[in-house]
CSV table of C-alpha atoms in Angstrom, one decimal:
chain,number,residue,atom,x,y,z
A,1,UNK,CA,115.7,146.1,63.9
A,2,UNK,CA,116.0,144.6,60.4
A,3,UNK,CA,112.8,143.1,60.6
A,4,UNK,CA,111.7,146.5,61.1
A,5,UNK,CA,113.2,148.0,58.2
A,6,UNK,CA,112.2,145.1,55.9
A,7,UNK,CA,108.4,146.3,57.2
A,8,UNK,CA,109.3,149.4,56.3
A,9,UNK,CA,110.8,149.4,53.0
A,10,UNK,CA,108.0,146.8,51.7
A,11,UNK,CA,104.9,148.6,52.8
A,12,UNK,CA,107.1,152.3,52.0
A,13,UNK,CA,106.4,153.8,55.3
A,14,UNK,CA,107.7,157.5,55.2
A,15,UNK,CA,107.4,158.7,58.6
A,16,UNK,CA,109.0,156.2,61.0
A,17,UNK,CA,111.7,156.4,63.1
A,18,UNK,CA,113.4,153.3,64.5
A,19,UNK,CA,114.8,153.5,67.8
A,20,UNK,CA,116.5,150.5,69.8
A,21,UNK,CA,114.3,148.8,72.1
A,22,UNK,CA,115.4,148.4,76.0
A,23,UNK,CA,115.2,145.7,78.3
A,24,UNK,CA,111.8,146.6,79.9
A,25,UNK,CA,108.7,148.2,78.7
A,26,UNK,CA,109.5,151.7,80.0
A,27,UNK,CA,113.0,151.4,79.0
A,28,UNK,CA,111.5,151.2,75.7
A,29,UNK,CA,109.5,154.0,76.0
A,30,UNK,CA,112.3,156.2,77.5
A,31,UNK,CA,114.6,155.5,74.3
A,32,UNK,CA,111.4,156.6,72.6
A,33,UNK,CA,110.8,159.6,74.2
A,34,UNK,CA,114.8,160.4,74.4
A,35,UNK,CA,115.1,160.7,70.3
A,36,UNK,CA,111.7,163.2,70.6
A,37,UNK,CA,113.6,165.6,72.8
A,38,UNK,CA,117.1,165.3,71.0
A,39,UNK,CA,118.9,163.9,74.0
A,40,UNK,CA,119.9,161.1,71.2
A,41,UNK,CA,122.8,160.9,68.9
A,42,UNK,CA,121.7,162.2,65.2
A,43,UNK,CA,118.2,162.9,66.5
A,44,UNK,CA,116.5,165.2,63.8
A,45,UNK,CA,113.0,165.0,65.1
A,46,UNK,CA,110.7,168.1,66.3
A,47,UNK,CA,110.0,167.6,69.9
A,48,UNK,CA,106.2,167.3,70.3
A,49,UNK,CA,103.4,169.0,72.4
A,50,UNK,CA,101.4,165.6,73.1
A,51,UNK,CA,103.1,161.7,72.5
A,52,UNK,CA,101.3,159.4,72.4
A,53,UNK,CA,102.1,155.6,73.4
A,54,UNK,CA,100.7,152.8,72.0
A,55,UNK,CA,101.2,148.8,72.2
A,56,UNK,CA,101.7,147.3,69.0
A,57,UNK,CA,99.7,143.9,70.2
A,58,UNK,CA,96.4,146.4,69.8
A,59,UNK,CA,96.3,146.8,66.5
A,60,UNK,CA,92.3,148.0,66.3
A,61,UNK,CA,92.5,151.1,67.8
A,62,UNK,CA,90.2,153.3,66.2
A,63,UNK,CA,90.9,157.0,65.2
A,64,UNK,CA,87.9,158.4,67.5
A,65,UNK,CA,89.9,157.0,70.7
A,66,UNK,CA,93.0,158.8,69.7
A,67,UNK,CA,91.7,161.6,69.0
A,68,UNK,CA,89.7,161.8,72.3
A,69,UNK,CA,92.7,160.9,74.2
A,70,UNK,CA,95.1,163.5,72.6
A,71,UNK,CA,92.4,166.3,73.0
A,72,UNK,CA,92.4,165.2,76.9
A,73,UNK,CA,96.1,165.3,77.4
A,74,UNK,CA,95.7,168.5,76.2
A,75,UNK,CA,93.3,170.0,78.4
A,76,UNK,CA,94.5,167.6,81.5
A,77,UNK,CA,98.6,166.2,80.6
A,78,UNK,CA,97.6,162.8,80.5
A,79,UNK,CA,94.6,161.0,79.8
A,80,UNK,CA,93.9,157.1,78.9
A,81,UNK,CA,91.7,154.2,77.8
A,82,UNK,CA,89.8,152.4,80.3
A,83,UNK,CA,87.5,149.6,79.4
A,84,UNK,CA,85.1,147.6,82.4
A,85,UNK,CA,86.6,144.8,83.8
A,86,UNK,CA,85.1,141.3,82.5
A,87,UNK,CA,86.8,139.9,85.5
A,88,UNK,CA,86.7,140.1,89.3
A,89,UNK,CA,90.4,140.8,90.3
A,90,UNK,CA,91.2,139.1,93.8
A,91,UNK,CA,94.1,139.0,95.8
A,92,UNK,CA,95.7,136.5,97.6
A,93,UNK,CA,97.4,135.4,100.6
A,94,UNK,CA,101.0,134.0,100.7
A,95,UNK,CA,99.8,130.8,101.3
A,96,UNK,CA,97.3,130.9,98.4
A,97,UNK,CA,94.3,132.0,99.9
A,98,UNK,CA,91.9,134.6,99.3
A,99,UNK,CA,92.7,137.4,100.8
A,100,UNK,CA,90.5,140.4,99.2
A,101,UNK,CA,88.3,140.6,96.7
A,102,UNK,CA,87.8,143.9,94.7
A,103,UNK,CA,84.6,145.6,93.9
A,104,UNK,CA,84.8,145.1,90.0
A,105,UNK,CA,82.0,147.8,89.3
A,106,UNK,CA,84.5,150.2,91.0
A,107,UNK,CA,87.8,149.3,88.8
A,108,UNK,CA,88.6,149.4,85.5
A,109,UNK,CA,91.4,147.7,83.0
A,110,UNK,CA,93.3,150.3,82.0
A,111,UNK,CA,94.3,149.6,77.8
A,112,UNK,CA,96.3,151.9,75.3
A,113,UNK,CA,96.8,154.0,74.2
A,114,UNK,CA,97.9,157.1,76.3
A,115,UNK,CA,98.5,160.2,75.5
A,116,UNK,CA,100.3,163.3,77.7
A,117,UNK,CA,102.1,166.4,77.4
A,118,UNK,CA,105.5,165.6,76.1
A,119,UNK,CA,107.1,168.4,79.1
A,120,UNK,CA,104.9,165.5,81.5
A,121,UNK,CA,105.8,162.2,80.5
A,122,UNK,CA,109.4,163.3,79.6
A,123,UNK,CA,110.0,164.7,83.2
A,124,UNK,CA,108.6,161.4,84.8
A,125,UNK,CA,111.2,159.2,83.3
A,126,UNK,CA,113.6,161.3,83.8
A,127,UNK,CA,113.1,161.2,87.4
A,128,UNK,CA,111.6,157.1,87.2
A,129,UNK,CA,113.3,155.2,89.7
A,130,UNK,CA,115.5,152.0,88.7
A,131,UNK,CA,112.8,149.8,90.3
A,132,UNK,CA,110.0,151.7,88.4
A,133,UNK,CA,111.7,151.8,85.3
A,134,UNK,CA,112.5,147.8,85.7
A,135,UNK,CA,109.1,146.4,87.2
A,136,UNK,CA,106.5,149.0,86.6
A,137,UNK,CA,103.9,148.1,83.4
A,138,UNK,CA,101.7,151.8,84.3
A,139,UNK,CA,102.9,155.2,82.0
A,140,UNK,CA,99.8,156.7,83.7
A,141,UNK,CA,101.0,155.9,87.1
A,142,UNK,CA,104.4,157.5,86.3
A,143,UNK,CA,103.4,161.1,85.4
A,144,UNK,CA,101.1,160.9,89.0
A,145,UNK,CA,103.8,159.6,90.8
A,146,UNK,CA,107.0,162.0,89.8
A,147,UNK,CA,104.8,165.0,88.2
A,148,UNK,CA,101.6,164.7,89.8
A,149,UNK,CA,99.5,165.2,86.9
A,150,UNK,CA,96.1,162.8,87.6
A,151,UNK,CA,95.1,161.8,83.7
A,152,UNK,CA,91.8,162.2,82.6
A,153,UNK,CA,90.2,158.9,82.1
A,154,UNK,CA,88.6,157.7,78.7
A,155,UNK,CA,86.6,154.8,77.8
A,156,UNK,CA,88.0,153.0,75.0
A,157,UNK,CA,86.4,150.6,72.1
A,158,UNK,CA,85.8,146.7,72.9
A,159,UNK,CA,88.3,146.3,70.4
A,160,UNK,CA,91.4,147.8,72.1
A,161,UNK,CA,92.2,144.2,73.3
A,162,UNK,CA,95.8,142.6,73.0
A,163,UNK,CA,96.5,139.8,70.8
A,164,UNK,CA,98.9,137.8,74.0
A,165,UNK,CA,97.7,134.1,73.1
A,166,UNK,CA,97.8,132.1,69.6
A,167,UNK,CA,94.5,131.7,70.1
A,168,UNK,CA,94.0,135.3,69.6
A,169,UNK,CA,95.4,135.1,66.3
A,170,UNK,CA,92.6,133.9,64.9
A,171,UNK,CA,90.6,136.6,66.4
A,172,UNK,CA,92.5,138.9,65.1
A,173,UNK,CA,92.4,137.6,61.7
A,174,UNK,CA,88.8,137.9,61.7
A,175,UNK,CA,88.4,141.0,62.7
A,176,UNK,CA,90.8,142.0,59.7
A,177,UNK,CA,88.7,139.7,57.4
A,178,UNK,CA,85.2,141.5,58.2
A,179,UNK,CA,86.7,144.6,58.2
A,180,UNK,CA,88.4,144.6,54.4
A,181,UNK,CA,85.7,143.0,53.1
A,182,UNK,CA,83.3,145.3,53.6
A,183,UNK,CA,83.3,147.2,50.2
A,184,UNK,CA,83.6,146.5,46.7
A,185,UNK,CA,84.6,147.9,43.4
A,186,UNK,CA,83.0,146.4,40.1
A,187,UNK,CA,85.3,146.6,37.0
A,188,UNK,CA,83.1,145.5,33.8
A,189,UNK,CA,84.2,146.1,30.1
A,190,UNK,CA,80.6,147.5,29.1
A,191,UNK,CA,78.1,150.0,29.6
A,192,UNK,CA,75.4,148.0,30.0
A,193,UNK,CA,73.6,149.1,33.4
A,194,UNK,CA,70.4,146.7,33.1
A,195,UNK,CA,70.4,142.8,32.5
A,196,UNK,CA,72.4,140.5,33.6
A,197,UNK,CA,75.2,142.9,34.7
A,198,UNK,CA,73.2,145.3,36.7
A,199,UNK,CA,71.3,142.5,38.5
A,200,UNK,CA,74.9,141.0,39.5
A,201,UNK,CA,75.5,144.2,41.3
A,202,UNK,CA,71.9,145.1,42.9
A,203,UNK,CA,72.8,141.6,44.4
A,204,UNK,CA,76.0,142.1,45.8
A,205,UNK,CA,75.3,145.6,47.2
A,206,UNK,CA,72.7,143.7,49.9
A,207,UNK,CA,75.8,141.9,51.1
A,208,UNK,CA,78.8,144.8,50.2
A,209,UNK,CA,79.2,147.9,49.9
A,210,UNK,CA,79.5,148.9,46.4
A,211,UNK,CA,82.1,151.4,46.3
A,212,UNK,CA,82.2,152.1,42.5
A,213,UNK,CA,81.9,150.8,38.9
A,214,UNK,CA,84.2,151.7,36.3
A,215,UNK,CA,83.2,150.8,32.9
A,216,UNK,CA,87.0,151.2,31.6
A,217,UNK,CA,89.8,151.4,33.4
A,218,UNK,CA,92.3,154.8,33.2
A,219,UNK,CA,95.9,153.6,31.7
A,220,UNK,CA,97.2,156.0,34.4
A,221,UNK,CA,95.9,153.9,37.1
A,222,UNK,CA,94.3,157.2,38.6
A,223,UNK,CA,90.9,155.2,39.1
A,224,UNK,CA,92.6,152.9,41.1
A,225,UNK,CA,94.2,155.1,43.4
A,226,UNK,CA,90.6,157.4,44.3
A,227,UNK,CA,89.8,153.8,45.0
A,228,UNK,CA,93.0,152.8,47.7
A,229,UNK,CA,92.8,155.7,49.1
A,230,UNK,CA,89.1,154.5,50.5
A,231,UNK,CA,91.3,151.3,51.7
A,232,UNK,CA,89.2,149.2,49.3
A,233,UNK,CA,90.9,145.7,48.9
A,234,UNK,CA,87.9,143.8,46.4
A,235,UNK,CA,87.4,144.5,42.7
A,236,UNK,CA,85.0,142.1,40.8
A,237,UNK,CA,85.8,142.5,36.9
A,238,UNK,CA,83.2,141.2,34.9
A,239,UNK,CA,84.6,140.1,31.5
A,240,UNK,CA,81.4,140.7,29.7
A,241,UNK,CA,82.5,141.2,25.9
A,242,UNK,CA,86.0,139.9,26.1
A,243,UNK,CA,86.5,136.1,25.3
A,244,UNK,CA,89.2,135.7,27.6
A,245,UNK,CA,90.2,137.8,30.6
A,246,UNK,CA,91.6,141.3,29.5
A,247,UNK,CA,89.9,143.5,31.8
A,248,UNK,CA,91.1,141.3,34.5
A,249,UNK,CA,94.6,141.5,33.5
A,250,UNK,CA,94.6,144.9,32.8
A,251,UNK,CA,93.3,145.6,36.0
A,252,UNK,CA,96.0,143.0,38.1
A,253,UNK,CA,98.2,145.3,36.0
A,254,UNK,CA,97.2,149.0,37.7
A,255,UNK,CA,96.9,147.0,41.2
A,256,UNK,CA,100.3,146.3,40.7
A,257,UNK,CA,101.4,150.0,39.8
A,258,UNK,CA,99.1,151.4,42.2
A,259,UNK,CA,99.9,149.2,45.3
A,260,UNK,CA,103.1,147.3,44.8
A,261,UNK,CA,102.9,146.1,48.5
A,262,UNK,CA,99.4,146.2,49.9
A,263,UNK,CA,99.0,145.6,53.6
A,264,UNK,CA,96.5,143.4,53.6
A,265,UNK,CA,94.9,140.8,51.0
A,266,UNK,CA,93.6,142.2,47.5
A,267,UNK,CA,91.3,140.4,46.3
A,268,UNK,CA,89.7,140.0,42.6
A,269,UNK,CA,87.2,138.2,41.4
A,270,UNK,CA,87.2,137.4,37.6
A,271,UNK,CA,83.6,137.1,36.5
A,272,UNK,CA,83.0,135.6,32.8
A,273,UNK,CA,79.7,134.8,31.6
A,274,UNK,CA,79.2,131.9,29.2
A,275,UNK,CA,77.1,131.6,26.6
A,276,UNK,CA,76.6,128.0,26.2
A,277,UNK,CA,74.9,128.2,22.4
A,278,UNK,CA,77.7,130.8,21.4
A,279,UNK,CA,80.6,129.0,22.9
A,280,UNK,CA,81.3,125.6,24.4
A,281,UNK,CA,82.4,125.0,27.8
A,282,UNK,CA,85.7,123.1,26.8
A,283,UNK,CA,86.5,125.9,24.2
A,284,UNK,CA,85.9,128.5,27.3
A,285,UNK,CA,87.8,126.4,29.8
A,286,UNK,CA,91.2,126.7,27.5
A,287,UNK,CA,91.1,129.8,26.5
A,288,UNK,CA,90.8,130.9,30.6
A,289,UNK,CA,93.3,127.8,31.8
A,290,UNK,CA,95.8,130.3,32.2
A,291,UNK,CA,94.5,131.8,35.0
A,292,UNK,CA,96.2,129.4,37.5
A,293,UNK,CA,99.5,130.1,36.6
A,294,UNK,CA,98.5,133.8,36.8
A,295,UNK,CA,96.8,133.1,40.4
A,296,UNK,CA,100.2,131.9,41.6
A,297,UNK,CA,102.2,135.1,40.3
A,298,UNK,CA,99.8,137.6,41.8
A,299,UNK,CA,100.0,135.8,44.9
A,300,UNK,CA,103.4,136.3,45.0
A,301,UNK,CA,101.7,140.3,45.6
A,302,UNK,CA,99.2,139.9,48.3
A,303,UNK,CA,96.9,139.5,45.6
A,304,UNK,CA,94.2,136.7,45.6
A,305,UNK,CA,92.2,135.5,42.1
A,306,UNK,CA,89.3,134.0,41.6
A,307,UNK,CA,87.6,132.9,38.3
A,308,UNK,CA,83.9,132.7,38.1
A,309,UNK,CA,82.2,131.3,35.6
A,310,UNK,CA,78.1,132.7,35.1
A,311,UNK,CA,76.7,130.0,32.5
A,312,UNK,CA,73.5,130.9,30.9
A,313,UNK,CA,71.5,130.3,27.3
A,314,UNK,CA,69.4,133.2,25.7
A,315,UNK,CA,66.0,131.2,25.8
A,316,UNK,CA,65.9,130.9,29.6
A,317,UNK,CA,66.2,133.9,31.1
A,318,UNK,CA,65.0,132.5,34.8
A,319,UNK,CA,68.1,130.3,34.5
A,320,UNK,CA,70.3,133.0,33.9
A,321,UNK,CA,68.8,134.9,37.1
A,322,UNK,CA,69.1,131.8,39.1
A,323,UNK,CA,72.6,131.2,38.0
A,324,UNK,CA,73.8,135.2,38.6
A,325,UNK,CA,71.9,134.8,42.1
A,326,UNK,CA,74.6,132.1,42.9
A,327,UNK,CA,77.0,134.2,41.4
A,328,UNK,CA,76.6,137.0,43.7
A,329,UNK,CA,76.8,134.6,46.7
A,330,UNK,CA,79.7,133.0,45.4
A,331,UNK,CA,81.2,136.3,45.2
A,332,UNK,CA,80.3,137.2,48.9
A,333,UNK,CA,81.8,134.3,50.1
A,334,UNK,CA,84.9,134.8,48.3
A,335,UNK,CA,85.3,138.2,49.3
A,336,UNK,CA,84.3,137.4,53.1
A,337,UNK,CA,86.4,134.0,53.8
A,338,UNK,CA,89.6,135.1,51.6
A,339,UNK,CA,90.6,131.8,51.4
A,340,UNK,CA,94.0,131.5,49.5
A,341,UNK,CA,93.7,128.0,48.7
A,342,UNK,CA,90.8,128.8,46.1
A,343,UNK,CA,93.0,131.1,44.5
A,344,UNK,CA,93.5,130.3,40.9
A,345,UNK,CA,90.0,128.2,41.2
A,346,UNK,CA,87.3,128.7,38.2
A,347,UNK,CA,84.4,128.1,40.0
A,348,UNK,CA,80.8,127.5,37.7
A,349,UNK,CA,77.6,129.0,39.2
């Protein structure tokens, strides 16, 4: 329970309820569904028309499944996600032999989540048998059982899968990776649409979606909230006119305001372009040496920084495209792989 609450108060989740787990899976659920219809001490909570119950080891479930499922308990009292069986499910003998074999086109896994009629699933624990309530896994198979309501089937998204081994960590990871990095917003200290700058993002919005640019940022962080609430977790500031980084701490500033404990990995990618008959590469390298130390603070906030560094001279403008081409993939990559050991890392394209 305090791990819970720690959850809670860091991410500032408004409308959860904790309630004591039980021993079993349905015990769990019946605690659950006890608080909902105020047959719990200091229960304040509205008793529903549909519940719906969910596994916490699927964490893609998309909003189209729930909403189909809901809108079938309603019409039906029950309804769940089925997906096809990758397996053939067998059964064997006491003595370890085959005994059956089951027709796998005519079977399918049932997954999460379920939904049903509160009245429904309510009155099927109530009148859930010890043996039930200890060994049975199936919420579906209760409500047939004790209210004999038959749930509507509906076929769920491949990724409704449970994360069970380590192995399926990594999975998991990925899917989270791909998922967050698919947009971007650029941050850049200037107006200037064409060039350099303007290239840079025709680039990266092959690989990204570019969600927005905003030339200068709003000191009431407003831009950055439009842009959260689009769950965008990648800003690019391009320190264009700046010697050092001040749009890029300005921004790490409102990320900070606007999401003191974000979910997943921000990520920002400090982009500085260097003019190497203006200013020399040692003089640029101090004045944007600070940056490590400010990595390691940031981190501290789920937020990752990168430096890139866009060298270029004013007589060779192929260079410069060639260099901002690199630029944009470096960008990608960093955006895509998240790694947190680069953080803090002034990488030269």
């Amino acid at each position: 329970m305090d791990t819970m609450k720690s959850i809670i108060q860091r991410y500032q989740h408004q409308r959860v309820t904790l309630v004591e787990a039980g021993a079993t899976r349905h015990q769990s659920i019946f605690n659950g569904l006890k608080v909902l219809a105020g047959d719990h001490p200091h229960s304040q909570l509205p008793t529903p028309q549909v519940v719906i119950i969910h596994d916490a080891v699927r964490p893609f479930v998309e909003e189209d499944v729930l909403v189909r499922v809901v809108t079938a308990a309603k019409d039906h009292g029950a309804a769940g996600a089925i997906r096809p069986l990758v397996s053939t499910v067998i059964t064997p003998s006491a003595d370890g032999y085959l005994d059956q074999s089951l027709d796998r086109a005519k079977h399918r896994a049932s997954e999460m989540p379920q939904a049903f009629l509160f009245d429904v699933i309510y009155r099927a624990y109530c009148q859930c048998s010890d043996y039930d309530m200890e060994f049975g896994t199936e919420c579906l198979h209760l409500a047939l059982k004790y209210c004999h309501t038959k749930a509507k089937l509906v076929e769920g998204s491949p990724d409704l899968w449970k994360v069970t081994y380590r192995r399926d960590l990594y999975a998991a990871e990925s899917i989270i990776k791909d998922r967050i990095s698919q947009q971007i917003c650029v941050i850049t200290d200037t107006k200037e649409d064409a060039g350099c700058i303007g290239f840079l993002q025709e680039l990266l919005k092959k690989e990204i979606e570019v969600k927005g640019t905003s030339v200068t940022l709003c000191p009431n962080g407003r831009d950055l909230q439009k842009v959260f609430q689009g769950d965008c977790y990648n800003f690019v500031c391009i320190n264009m006119r700046s010697s050092d980084f001040q749009e890029t701490s300005k921004l790490l500033d409102e990320l900070e305001n606007a999401a003191p404990s974000s979910l997943y990995p921000v990520a920002v990618v400090s982009v500085h372009f260097l003019d190497f008959q203006n200013v020399s590469f040692s003089e640029r390298m101090k004045e944007l040496k600070e940056m490590k130390d400010l990595a390691k603070e940031v981190k501290k906030q789920n937020v990752f920084l990168y430096g890139l560094l866009i060298s270029f001279t004013q007589d060779n403008p192929q260079q410069l495209q060639e260099n901002v081409r690199q630029g944009a993939s470096i960008i990608t990559s960093l955006i895509k792989d998240r790694n947190a050991e680069l953080t803090g890392q002034l990488l030269v394209a």
